[in-house]
PDB file of C-alpha atoms in Angstrom:
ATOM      1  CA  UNK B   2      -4.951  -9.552  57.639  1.00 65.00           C
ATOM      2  CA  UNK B   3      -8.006  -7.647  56.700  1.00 67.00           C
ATOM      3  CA  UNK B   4      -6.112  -4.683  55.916  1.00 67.00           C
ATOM      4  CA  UNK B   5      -3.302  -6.810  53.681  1.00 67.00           C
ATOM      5  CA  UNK B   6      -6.644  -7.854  51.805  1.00 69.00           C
ATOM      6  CA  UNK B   7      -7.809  -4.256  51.695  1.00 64.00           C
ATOM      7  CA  UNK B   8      -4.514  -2.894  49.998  1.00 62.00           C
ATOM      8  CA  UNK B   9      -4.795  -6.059  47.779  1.00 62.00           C
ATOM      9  CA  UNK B  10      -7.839  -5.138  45.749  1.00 58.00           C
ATOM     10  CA  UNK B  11      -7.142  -1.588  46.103  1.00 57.00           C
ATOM     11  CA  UNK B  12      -3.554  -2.664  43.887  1.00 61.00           C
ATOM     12  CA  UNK B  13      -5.637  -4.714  41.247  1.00 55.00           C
ATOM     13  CA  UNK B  14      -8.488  -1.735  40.909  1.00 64.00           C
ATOM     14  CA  UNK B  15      -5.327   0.395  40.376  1.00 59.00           C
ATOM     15  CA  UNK B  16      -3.938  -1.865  37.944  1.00 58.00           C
ATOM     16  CA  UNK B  17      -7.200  -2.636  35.939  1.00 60.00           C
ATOM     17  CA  UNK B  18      -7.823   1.497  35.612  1.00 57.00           C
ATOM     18  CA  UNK B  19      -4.617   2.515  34.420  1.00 54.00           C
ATOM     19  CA  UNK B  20      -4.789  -0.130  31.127  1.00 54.00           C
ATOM     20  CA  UNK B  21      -8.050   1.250  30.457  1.00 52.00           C
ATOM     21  CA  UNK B  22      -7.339   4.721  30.931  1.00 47.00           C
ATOM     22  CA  UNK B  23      -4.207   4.647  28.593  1.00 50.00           C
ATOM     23  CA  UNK B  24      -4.939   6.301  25.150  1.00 51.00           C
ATOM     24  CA  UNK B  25      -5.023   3.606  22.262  1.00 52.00           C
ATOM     25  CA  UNK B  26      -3.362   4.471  19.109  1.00 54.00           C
ATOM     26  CA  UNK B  27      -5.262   2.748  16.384  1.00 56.00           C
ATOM     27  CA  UNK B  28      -3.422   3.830  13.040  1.00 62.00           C
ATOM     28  CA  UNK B  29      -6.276   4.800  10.439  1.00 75.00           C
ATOM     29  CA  UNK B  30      -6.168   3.353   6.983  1.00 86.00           C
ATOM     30  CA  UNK B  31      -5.068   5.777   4.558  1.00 92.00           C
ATOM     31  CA  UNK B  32      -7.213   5.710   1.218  1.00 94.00           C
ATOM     32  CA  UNK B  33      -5.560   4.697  -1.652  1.00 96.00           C
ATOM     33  CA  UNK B  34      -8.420   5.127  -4.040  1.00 97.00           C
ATOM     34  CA  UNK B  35      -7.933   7.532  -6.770  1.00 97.00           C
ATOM     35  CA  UNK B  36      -5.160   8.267  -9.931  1.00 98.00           C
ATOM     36  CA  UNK B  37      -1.438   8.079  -9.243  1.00 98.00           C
ATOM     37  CA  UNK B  38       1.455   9.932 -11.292  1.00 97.00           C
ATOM     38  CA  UNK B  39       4.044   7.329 -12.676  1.00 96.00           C
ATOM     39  CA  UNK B  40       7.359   9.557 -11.520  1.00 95.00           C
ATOM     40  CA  UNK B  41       9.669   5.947 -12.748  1.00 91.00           C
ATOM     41  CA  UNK B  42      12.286   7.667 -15.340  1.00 90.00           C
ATOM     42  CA  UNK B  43      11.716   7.975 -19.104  1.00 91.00           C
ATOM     43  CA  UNK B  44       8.401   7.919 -19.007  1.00 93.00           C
ATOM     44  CA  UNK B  45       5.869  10.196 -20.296  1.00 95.00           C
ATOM     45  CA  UNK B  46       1.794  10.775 -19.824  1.00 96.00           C
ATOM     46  CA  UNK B  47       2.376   8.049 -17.215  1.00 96.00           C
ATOM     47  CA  UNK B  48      -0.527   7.575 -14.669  1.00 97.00           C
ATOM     48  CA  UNK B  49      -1.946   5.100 -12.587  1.00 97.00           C
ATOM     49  CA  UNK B  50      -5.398   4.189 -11.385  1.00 98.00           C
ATOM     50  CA  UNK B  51      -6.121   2.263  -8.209  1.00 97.00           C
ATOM     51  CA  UNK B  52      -9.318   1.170  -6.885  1.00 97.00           C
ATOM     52  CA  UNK B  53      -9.502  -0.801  -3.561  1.00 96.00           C
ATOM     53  CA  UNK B  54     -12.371  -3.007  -1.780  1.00 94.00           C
ATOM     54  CA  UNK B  55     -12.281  -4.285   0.996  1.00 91.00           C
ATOM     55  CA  UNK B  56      -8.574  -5.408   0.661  1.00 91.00           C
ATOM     56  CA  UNK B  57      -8.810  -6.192  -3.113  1.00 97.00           C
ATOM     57  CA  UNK B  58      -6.676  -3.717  -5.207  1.00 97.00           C
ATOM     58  CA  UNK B  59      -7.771  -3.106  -8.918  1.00 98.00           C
ATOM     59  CA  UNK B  60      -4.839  -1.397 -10.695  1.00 97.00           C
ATOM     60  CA  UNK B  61      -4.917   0.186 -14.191  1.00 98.00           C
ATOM     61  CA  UNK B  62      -1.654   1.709 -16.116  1.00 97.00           C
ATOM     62  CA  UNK B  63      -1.027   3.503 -18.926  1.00 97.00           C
ATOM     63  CA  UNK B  64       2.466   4.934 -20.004  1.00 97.00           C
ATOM     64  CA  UNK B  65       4.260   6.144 -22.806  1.00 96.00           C
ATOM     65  CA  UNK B  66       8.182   5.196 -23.361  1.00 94.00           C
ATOM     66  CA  UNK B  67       9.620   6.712 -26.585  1.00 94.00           C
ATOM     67  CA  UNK B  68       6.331   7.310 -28.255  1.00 94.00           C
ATOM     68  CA  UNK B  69       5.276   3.748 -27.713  1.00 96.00           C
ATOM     69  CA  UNK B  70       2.141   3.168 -25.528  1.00 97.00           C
ATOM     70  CA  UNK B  71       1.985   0.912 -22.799  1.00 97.00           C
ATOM     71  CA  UNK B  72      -1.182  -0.386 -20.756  1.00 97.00           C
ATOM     72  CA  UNK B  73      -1.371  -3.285 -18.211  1.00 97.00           C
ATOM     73  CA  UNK B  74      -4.114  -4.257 -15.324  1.00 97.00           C
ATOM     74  CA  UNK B  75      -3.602  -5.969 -12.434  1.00 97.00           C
ATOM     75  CA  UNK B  76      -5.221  -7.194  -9.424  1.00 98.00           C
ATOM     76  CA  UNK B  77      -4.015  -7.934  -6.233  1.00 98.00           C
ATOM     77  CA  UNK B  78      -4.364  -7.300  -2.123  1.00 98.00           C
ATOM     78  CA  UNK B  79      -3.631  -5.130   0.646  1.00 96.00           C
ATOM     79  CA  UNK B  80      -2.123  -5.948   3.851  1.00 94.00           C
ATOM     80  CA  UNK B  81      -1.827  -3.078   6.081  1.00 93.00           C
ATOM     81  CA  UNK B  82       0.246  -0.219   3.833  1.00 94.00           C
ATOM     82  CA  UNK B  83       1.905  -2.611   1.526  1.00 96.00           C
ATOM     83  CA  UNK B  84       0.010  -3.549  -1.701  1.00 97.00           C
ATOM     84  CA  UNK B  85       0.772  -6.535  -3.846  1.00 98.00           C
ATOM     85  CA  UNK B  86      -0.520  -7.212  -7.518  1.00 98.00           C
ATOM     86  CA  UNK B  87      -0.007  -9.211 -10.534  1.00 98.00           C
ATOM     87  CA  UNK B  88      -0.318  -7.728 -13.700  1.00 97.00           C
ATOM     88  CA  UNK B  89      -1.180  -8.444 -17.292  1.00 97.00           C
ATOM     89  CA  UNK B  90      -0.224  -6.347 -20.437  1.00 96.00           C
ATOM     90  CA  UNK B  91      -2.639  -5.833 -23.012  1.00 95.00           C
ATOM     91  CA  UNK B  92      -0.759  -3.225 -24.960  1.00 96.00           C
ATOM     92  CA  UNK B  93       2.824  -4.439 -24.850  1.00 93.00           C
ATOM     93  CA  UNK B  94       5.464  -2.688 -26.047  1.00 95.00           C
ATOM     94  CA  UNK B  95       8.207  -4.706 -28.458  1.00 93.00           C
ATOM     95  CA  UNK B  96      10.788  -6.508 -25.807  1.00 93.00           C
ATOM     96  CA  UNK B  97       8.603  -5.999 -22.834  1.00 94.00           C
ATOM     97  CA  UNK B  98       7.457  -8.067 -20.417  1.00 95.00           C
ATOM     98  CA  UNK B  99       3.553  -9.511 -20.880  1.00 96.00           C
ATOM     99  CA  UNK B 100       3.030 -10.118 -17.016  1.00 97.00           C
ATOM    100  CA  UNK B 101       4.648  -9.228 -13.405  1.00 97.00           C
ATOM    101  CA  UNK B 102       4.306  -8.620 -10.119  1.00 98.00           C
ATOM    102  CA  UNK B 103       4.355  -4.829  -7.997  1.00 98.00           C
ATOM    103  CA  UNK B 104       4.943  -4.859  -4.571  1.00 98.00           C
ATOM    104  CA  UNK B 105       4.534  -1.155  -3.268  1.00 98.00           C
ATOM    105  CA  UNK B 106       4.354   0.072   0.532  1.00 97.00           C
ATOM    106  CA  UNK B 107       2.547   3.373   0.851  1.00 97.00           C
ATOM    107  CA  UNK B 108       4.389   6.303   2.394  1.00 96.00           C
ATOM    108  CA  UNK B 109       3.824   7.660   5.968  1.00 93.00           C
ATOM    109  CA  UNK B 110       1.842  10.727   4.373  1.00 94.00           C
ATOM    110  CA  UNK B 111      -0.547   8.618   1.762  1.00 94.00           C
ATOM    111  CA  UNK B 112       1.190  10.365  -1.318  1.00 96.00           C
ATOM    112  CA  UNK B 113       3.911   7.961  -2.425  1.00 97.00           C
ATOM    113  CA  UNK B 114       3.650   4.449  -3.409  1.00 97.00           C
ATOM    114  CA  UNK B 115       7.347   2.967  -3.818  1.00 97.00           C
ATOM    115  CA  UNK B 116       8.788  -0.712  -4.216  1.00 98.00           C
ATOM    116  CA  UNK B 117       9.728  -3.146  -6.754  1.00 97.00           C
ATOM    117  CA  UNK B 118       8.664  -5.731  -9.602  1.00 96.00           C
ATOM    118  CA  UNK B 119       9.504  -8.721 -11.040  1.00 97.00           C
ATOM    119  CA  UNK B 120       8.852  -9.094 -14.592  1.00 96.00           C
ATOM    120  CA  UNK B 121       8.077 -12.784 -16.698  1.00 96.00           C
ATOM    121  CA  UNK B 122      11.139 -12.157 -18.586  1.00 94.00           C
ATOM    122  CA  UNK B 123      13.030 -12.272 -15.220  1.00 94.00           C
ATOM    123  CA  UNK B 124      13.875  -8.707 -14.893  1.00 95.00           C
ATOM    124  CA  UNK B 125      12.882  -6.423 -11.411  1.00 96.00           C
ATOM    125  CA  UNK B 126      13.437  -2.826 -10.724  1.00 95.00           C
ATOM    126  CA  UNK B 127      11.928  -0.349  -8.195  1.00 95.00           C
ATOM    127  CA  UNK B 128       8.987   1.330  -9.570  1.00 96.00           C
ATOM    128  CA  UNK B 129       7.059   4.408  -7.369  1.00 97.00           C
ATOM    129  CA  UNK B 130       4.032   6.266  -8.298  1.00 97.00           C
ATOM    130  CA  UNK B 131       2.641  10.049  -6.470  1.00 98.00           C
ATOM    131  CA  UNK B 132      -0.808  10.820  -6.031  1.00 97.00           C
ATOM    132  CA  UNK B 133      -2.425  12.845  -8.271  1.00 96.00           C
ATOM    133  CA  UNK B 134      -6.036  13.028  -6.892  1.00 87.00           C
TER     134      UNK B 134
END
């Protein structure tokens, strides 16, 4: 009996070590601070800027289709690699859309942002930006 008991805790002291001992993977978040390249077809000087804190995204966008400038803002959240804003124009171009929504998941690497939006004219496309810096 005393040796059944013996073996016993010697199998849980086993047991306990080897979950400690086992390497955790804990993913690091990937920085998404900094200006983005608009790579979406037809459009030129296209860039980006996103700022997060903490979880809050801050996005700023200026683009050029045809000549015509385009800038909207946004602001929105991240929740894990996928980031989710609403933006507002404030220098539409005629036809556009004056608000949406991005949803973009960030690439394995950290250099690709690709997804979709939804427009207030009901209209939704994929959209994807590169980093620049």
């Amino acid at each position: 009996m005393k040796n059944k008991i013996y073996f016993f805790l010697l199998f849980l002291i086993a047991i306990s070590n080897f979950g400690y001992s086992q390497e955790k993977s804990i993913s690091k978040k990937i920085d998404i601070n900094g200006v983005w390249e608009d790579i979406n077809s037809g459009v030129q000087n296209a860039v980006a800027i996103i700022s997060e804190q903490n979880g809050k995204i801050i996005f700023s966008h200026y683009l050029e289709w045809k000549g015509q400038k385009f800038v909207e803002s946004g602001i929105g959240k991240r929740v894990g690699n996928t980031i989710i804003y609403t933006v507002d124009v404030t220098l539409p171009i005629e036809g556009w859309a004056t608000q949406g929504e991005h949803t973009l998941t960030l690439s394995e690497d950290g250099n690709r942002l690709e997804g979709t939006f939804t427009d207030n004219k009901k209209r939704s496309g994929s959209i994807a930006f590169k980093r620049i810096r």
